[in-house]
mmCIF file of C-alpha atoms in Angstrom:
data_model
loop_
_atom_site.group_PDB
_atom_site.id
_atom_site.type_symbol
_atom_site.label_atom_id
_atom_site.label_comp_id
_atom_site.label_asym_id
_atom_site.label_seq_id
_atom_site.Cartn_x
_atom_site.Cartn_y
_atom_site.Cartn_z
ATOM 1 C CA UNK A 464 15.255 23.862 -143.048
ATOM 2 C CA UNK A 465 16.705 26.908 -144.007
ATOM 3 C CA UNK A 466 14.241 28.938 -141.467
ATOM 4 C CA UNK A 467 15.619 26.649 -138.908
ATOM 5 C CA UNK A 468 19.035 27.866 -139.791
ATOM 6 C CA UNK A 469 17.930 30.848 -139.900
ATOM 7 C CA UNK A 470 16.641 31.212 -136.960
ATOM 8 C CA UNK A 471 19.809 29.560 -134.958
ATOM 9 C CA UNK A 472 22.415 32.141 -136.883
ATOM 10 C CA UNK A 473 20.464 34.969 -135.221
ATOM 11 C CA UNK A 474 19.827 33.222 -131.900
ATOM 12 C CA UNK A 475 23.982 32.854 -131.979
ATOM 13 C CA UNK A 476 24.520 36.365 -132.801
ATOM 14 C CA UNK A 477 22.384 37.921 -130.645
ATOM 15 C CA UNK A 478 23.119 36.206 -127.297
ATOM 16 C CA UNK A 479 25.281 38.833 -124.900
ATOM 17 C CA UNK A 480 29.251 38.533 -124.485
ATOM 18 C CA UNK A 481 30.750 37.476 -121.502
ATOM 19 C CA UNK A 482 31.025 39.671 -118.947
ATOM 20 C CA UNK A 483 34.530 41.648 -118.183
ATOM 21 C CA UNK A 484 35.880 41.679 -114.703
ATOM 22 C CA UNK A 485 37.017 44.997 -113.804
ATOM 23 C CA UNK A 486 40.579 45.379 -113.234
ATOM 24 C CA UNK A 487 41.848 44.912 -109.734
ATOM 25 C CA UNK A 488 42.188 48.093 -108.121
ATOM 26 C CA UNK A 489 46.354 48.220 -106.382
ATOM 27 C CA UNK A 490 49.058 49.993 -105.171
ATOM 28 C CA UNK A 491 52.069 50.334 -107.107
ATOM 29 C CA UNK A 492 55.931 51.354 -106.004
ATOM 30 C CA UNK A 493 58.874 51.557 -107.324
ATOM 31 C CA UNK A 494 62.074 48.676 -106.434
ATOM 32 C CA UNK A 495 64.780 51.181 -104.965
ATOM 33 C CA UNK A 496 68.563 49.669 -104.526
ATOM 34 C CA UNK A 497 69.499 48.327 -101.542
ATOM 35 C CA UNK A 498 71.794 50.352 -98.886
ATOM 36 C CA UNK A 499 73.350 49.310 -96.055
ATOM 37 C CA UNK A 500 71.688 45.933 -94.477
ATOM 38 C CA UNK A 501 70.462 47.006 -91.496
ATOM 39 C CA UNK A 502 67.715 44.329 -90.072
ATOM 40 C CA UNK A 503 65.660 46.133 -88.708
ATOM 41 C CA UNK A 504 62.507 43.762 -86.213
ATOM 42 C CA UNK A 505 59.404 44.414 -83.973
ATOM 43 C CA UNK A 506 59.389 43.225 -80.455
ATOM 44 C CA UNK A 507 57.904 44.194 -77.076
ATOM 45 C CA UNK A 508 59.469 45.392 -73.519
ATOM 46 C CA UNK A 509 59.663 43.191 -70.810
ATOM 47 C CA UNK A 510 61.250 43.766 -67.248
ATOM 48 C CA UNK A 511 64.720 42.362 -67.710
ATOM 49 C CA UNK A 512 64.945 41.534 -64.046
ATOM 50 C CA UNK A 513 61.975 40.156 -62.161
ATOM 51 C CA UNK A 514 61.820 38.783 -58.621
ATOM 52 C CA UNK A 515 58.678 36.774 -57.372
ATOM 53 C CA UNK A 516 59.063 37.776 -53.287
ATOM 54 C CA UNK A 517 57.903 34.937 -50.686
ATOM 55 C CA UNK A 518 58.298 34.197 -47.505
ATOM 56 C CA UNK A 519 60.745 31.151 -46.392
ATOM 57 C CA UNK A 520 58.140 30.505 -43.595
ATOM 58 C CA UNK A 521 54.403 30.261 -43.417
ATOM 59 C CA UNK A 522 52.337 32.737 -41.641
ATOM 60 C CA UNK A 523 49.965 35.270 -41.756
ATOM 61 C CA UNK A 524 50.208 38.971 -43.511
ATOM 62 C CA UNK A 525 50.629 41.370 -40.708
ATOM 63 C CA UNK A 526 51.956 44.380 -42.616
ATOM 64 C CA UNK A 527 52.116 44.531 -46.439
ATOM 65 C CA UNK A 528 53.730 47.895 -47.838
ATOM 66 C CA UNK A 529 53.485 47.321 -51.468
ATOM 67 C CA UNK A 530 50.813 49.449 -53.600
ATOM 68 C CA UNK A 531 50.886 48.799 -57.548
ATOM 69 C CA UNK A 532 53.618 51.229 -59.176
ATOM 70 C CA UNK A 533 55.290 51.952 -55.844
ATOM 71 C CA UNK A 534 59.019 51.901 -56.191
ATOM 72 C CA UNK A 535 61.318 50.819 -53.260
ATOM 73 C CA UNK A 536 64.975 50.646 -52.608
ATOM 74 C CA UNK A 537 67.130 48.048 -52.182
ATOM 75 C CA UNK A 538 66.579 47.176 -48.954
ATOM 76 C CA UNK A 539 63.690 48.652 -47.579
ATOM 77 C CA UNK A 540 60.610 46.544 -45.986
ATOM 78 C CA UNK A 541 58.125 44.962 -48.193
ATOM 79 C CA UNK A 542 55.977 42.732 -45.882
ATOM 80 C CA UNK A 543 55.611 41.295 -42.707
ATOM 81 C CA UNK A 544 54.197 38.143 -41.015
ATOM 82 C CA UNK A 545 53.268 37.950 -37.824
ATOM 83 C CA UNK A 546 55.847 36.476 -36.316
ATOM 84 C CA UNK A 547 54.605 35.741 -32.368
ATOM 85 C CA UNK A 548 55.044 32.145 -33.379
ATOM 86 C CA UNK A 549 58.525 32.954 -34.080
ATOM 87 C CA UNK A 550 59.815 34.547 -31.308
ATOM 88 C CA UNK A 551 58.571 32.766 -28.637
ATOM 89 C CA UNK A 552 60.377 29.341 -30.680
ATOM 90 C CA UNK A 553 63.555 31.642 -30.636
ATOM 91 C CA UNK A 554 63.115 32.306 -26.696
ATOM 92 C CA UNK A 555 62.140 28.428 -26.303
ATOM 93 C CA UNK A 556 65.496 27.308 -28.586
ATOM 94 C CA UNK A 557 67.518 30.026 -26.536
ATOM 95 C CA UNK A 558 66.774 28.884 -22.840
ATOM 96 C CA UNK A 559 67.239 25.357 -24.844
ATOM 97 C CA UNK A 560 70.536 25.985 -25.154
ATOM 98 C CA UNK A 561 70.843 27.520 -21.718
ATOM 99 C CA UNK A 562 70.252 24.587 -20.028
ATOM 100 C CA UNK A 563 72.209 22.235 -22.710
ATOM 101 C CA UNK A 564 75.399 24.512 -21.695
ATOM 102 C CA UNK A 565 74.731 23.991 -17.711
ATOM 103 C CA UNK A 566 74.113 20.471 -18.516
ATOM 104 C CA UNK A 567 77.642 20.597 -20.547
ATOM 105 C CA UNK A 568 79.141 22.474 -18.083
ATOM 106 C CA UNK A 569 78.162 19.545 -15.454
ATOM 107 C CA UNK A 570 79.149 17.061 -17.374
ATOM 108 C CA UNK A 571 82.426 18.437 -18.211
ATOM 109 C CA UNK A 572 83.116 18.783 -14.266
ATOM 110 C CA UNK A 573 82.613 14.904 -13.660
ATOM 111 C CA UNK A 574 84.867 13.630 -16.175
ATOM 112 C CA UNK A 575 87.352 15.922 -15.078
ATOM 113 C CA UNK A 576 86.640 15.048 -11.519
ATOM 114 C CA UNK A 577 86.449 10.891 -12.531
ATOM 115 C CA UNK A 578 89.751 11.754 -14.510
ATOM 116 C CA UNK A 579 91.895 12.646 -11.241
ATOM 117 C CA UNK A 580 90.213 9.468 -8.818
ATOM 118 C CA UNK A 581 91.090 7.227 -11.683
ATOM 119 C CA UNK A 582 94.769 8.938 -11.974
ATOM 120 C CA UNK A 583 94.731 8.203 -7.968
ATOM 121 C CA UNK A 584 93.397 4.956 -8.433
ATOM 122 C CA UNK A 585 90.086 5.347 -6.690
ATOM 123 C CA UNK A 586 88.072 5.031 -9.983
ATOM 124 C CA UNK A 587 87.680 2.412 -11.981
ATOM 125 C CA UNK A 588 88.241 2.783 -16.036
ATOM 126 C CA UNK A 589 84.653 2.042 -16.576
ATOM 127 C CA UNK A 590 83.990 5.273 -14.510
ATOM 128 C CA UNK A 591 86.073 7.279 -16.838
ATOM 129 C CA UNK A 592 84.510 5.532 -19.988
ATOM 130 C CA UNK A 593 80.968 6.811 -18.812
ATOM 131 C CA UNK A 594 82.227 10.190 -17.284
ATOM 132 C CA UNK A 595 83.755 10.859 -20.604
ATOM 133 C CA UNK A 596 80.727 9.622 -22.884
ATOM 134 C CA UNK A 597 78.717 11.638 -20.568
ATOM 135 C CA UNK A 598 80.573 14.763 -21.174
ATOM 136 C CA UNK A 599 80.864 14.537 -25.506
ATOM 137 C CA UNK A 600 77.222 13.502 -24.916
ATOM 138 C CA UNK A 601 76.508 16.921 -23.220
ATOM 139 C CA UNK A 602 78.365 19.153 -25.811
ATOM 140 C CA UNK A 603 76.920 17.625 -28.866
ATOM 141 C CA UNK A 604 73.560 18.801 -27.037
ATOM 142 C CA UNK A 605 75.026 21.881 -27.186
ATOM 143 C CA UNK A 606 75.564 21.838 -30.968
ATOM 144 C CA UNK A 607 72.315 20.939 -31.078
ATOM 145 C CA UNK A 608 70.694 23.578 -29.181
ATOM 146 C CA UNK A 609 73.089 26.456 -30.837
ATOM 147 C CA UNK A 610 71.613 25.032 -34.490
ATOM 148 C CA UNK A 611 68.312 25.426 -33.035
ATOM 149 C CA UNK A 612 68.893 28.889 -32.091
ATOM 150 C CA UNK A 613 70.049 29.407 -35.227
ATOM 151 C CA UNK A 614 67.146 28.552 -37.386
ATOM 152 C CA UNK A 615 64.905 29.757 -35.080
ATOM 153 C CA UNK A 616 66.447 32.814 -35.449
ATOM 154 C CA UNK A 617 66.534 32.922 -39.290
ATOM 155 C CA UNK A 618 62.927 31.681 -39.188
ATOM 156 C CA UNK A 619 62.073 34.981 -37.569
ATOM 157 C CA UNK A 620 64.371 36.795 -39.873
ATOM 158 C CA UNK A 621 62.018 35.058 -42.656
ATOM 159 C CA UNK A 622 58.958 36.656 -41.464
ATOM 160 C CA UNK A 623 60.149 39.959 -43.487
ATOM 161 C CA UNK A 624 60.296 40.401 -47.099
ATOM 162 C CA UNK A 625 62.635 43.195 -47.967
ATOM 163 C CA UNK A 626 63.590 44.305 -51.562
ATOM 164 C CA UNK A 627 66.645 42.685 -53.441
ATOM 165 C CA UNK A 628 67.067 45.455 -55.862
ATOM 166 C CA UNK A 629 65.555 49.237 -56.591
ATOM 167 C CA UNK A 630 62.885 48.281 -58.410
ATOM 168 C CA UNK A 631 58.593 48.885 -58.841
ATOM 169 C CA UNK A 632 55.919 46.803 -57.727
ATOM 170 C CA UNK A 633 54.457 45.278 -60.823
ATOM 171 C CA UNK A 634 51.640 42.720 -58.897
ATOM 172 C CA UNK A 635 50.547 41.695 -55.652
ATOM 173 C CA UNK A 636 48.619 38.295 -55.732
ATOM 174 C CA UNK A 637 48.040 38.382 -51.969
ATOM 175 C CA UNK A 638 46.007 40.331 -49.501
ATOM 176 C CA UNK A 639 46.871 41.348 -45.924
ATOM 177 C CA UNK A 640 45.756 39.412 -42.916
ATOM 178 C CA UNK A 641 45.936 36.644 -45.865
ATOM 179 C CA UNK A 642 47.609 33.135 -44.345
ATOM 180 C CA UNK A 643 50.179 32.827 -47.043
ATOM 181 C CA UNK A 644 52.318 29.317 -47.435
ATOM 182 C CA UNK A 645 56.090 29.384 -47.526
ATOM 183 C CA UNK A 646 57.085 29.994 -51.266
ATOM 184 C CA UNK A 647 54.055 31.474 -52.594
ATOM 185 C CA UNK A 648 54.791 34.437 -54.196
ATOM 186 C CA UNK A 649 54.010 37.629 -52.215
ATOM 187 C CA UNK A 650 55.239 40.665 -54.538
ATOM 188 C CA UNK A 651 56.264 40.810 -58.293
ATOM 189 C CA UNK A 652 58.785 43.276 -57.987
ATOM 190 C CA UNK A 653 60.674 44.844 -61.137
ATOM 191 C CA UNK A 654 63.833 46.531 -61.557
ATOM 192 C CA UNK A 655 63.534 50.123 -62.721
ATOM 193 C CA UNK A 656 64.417 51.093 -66.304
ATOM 194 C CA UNK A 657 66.342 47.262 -67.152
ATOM 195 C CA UNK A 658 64.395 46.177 -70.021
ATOM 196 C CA UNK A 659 64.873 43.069 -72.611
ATOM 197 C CA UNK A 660 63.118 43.085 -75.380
ATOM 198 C CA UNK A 661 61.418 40.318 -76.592
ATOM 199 C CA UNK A 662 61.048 39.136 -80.794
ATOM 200 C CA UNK A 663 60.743 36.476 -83.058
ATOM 201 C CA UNK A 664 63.544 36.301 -85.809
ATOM 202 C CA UNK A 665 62.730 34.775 -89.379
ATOM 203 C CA UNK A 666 64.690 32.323 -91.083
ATOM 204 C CA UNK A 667 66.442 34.254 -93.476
ATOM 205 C CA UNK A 668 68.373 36.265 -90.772
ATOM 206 C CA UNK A 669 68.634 34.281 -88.003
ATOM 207 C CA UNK A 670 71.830 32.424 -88.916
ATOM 208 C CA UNK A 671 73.728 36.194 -88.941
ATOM 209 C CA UNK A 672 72.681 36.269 -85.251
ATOM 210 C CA UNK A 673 74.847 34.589 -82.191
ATOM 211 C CA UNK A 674 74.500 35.727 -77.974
ATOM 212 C CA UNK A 675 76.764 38.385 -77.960
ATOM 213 C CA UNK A 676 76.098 40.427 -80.989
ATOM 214 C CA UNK A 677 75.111 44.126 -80.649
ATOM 215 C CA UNK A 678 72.135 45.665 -80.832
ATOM 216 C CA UNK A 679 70.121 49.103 -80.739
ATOM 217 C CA UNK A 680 66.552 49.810 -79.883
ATOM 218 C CA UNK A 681 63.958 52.451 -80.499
ATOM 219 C CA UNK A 682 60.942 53.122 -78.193
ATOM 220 C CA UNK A 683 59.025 55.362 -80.162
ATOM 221 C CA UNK A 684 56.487 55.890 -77.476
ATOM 222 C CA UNK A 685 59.062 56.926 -74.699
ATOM 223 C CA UNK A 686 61.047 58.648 -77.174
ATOM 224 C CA UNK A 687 64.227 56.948 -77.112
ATOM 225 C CA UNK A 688 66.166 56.066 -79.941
ATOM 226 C CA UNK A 689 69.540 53.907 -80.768
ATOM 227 C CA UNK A 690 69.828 52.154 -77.149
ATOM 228 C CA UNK A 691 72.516 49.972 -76.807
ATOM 229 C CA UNK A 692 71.670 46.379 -76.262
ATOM 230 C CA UNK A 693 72.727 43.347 -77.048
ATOM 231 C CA UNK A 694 71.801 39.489 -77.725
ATOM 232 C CA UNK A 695 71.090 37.253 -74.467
ATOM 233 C CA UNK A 696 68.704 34.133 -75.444
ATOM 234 C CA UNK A 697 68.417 32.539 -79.150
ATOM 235 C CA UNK A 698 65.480 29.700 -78.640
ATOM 236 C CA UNK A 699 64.689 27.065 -80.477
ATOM 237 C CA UNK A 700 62.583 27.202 -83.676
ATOM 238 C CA UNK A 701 58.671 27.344 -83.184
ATOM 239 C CA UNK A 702 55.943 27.504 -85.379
ATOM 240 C CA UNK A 703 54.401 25.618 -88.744
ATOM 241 C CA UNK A 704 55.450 25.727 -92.576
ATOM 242 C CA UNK A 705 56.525 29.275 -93.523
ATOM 243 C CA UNK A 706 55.091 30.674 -90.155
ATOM 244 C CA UNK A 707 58.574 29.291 -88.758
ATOM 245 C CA UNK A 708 60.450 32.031 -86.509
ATOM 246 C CA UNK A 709 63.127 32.159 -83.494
ATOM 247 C CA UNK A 710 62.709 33.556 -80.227
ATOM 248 C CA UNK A 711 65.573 36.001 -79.612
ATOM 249 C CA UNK A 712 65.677 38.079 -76.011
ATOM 250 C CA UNK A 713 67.833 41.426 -76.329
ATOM 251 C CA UNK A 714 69.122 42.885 -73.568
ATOM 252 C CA UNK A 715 69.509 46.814 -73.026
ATOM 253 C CA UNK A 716 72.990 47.612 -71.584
ATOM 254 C CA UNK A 717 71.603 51.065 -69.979
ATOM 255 C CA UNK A 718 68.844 51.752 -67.811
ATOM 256 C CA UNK A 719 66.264 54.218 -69.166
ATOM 257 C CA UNK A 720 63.490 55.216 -66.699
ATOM 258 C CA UNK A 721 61.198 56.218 -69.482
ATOM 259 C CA UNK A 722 60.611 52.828 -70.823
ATOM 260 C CA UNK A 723 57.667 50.790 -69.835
ATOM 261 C CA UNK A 724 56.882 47.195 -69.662
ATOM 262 C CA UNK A 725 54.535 45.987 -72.902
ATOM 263 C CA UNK A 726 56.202 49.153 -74.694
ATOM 264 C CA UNK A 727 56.325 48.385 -78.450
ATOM 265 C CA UNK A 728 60.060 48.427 -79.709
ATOM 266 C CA UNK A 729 62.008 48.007 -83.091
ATOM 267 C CA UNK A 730 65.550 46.016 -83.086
ATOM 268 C CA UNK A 731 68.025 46.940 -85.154
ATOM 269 C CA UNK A 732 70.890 44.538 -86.048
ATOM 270 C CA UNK A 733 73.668 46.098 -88.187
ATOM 271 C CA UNK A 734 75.401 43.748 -90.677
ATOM 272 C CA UNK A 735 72.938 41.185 -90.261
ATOM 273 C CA UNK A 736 71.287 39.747 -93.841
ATOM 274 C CA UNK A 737 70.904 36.198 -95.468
ATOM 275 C CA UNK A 738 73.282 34.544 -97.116
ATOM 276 C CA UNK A 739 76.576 36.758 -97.789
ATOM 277 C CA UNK A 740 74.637 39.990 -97.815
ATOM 278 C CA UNK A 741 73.072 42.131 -100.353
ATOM 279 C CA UNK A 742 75.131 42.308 -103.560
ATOM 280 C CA UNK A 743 75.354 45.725 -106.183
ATOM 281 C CA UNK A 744 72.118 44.382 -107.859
ATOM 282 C CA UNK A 745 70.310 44.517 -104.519
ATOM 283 C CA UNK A 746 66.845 46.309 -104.283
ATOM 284 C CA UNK A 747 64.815 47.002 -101.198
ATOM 285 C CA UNK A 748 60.731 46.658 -101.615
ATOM 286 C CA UNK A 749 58.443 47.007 -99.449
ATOM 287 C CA UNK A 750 56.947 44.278 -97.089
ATOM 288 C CA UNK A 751 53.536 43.706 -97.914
ATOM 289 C CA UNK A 752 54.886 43.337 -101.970
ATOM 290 C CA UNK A 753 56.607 40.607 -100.648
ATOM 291 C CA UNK A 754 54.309 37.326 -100.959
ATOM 292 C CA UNK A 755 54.799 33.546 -100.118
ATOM 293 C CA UNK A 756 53.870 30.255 -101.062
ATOM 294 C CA UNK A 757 54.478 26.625 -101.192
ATOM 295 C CA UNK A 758 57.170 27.156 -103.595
ATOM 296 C CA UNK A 759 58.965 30.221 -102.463
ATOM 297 C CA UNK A 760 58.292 34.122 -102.262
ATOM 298 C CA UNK A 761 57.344 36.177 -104.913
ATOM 299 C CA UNK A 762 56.410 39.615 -106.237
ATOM 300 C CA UNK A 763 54.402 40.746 -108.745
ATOM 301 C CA UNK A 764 55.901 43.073 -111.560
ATOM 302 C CA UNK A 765 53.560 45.864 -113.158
ATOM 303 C CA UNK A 766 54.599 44.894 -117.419
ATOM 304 C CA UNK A 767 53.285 48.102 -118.422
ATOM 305 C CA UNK A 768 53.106 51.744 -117.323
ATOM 306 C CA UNK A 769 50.479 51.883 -115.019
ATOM 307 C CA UNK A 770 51.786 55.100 -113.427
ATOM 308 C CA UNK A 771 51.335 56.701 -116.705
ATOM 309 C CA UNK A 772 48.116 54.435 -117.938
ATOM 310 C CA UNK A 773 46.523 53.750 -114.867
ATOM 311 C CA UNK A 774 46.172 49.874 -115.627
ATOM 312 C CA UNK A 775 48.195 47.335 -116.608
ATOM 313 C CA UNK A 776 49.069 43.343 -115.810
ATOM 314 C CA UNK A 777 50.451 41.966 -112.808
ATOM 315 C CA UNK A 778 53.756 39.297 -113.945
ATOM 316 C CA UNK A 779 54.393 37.123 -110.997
ATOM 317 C CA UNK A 780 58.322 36.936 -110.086
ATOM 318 C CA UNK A 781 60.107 34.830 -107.862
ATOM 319 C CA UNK A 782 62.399 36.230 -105.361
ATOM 320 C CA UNK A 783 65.581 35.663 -103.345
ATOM 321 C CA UNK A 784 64.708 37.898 -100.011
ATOM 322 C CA UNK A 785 67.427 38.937 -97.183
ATOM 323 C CA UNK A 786 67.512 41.297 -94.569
ATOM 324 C CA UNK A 787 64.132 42.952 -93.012
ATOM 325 C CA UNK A 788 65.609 46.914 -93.299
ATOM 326 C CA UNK A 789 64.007 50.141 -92.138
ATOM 327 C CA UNK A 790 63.624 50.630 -95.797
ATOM 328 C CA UNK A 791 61.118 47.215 -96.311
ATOM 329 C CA UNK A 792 62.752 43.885 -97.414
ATOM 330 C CA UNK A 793 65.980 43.359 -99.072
ATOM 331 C CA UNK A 794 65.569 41.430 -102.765
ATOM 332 C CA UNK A 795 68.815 39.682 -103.378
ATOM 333 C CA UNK A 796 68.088 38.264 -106.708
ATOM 334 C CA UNK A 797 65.088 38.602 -109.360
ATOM 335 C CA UNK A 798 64.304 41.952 -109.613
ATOM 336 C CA UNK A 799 66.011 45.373 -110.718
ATOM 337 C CA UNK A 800 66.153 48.728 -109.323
ATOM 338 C CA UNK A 801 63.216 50.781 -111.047
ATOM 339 C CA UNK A 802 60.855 47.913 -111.997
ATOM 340 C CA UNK A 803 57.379 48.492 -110.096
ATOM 341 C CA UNK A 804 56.136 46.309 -108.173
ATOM 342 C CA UNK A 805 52.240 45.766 -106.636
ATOM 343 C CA UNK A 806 52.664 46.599 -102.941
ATOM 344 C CA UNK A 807 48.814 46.660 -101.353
ATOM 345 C CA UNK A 808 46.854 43.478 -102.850
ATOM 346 C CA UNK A 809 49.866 41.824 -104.335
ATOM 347 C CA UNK A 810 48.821 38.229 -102.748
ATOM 348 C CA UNK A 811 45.510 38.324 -103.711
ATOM 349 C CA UNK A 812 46.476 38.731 -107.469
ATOM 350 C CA UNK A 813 46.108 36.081 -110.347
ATOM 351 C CA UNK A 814 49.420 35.652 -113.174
ATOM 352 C CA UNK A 815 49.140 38.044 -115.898
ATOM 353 C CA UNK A 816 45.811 39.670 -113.989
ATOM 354 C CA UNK A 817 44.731 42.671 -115.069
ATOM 355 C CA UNK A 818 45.265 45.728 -112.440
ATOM 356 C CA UNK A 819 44.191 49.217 -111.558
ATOM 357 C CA UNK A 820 46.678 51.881 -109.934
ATOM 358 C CA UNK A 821 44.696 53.636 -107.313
ATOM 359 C CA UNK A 822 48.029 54.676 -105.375
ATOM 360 C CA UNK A 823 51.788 55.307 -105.781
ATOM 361 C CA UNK A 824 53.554 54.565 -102.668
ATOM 362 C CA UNK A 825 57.220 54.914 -101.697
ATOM 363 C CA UNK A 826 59.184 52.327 -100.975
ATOM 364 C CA UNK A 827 59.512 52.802 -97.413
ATOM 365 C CA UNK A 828 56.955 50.984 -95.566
#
């Protein structure tokens, strides 16, 4: 018996300790105050004014000017159709309209001519009845034959596509000698340097934004900075859960022939933040240390000096967000300026997990 015992104390003492996860490696910065809200968004360039050319009529390409990138001025010739059909129903409305007026012209002449023998007495009133329907009959034909002129005349007016603004040829989904239907787009045609730009607007800062309410834009890659611009188009709500944003459309109020369709762009909206705006205890983090879940956002709070020690434990800390800033994300409530905070790796962190600084970042994203 005692062997037995023996034998399990030592089997106990000599079987190997768990193992020890290593810590998680992170990044760590430091929770600055807030400054001025200024919500700051991503978006992209699109054309602010786009016009789909067609042709009123149906026919087939005869001349086609347009070459992707080419720029024309209001007014000058885009396309042609052939338009032989056209003018010989013009020339066959026109000597329509000849004879209608020779015709009217006729008529006219009898009921006057019916009018004086009935006057004398030597024509009956049923004479002047069909004299004078005989004459209205013969100018309505006229009517008639002038509206025909008309639209035959605008129909070869149709046969040429000319451009409604100064603008660039963005696509051409036709070919020439192509038979093209009436209202099938011939020409995409942009206006030069009038741009919108188009984002999606989070929860938390959409209800600070109404049509109307000024704007600037940077285009990093065309090198413009702080265009004027303001709010055209707040959509409605799209998206799942927490993935929940608003379409907003901003419109620049200059032209600026350095921007580019598809440009990336960043929206700035003074004055805009959640709520009533960040108070005194205010703190701006940035956005990746900002995580979310079923119950709310969150960061997580370094609880000892891992600047100084190099590891420490993650403290998870719900948050009251606002305003998106240039700075990161504005904090309105449950943290403090000079706590730090995990930044790179912060979602994929446990409660009270141990961590590993590998970085010290600013605060500025």
């Amino acid at each position: 018996l005692w062997v037995g015992l023996l034998a399990v104390t030592v089997t106990a003492c000599t079987e190997p300790p768990p193992p020890v996860s290593a810590p998680r490696p992170v990044a760590v910065a430091e929770a600055r105050a807030a400054g001025g809200a200024v919500a700051t968004l991503p978006g992209v360039l699109d054309p602010a004014d786009v016009a789909r050319l067609s042709f009123r009529v149906p026919g087939t390409l005869a001349r086609l000017e347009a070459v992707l990138g080419r720029r024309f001025a209001r007014g000058e010739t885009i396309a042609v159709l052939d338009d032989g059909d056209y003018a010989l129903q013009l020339a066959r409305a026109e000597a329509g309209l000849l004879r209608a007026r020779a015709a009217a012209a006729r008529a006219a002449s009898a009921h006057r001519r019916i009018r004086t023998l009935y006057e004398d007495g030597n024509a009956s009133a049923s004479d002047l009845e069909q004299a004078r329907a005989a004459d209205a009959t013969a100018a309505a034909a006229v009517t008639g034959a002038e509206q025909a002129v008309r639209l035959a005349r605008r129909q070869l007016g149709d046969t040429v596509i000319r451009a409604p603004f100064e603008g660039v040829v963005a696509a051409i989904p036709v070919d020439l000698h192509e038979t093209v239907a009436a209202g099938i787009p011939v020409v995409v045609l942009q206006r030069i340097g009038a741009f919108e730009v188009a984002l999606r607007v989070p929860g938390s800062l959409i209800g600070g934004l109404v049509p109307g309410a000024p704007a600037a834009v940077d285009v990093e890659a065309a090198g413009a900075r702080g265009l004027a611009a303001v709010v055209t188009e707040i959509g409605p709500a799209a998206g799942v859960g927490f993935e929940v944003a608003w379409p907003v459309r901003v419109r620049l109020e200059q032209l600026d022939v350095r921007l580019r369709a598809g440009m990336a762009a960043r929206v700035r909206f003074a004055g805009v933040t959640a709520g009533d705006g960040p108070g005194p205890e205010a703190v701006t983090v940035p956005a990746v240390a900002v995580c979310e879940d079923d119950t709310g956002r969150f960061v997580f709070v370094v609880t000892e000096d891992a600047v100084s020690r190099q590891t420490g434990r993650a403290a998870r800390r719900p948050v009251d967000t606002g305003a998106v800033t240039a700075d990161g994300i504005v904090v309105l409530r449950g943290l403090a300026a000079g706590e730090s905070i995990v930044t790179a790796g912060a979602c994929r962190l446990q409660d009270g997990e141990t961590i590993r600084l590998v970085a010290v970042e600013s605060a500025k994203p």
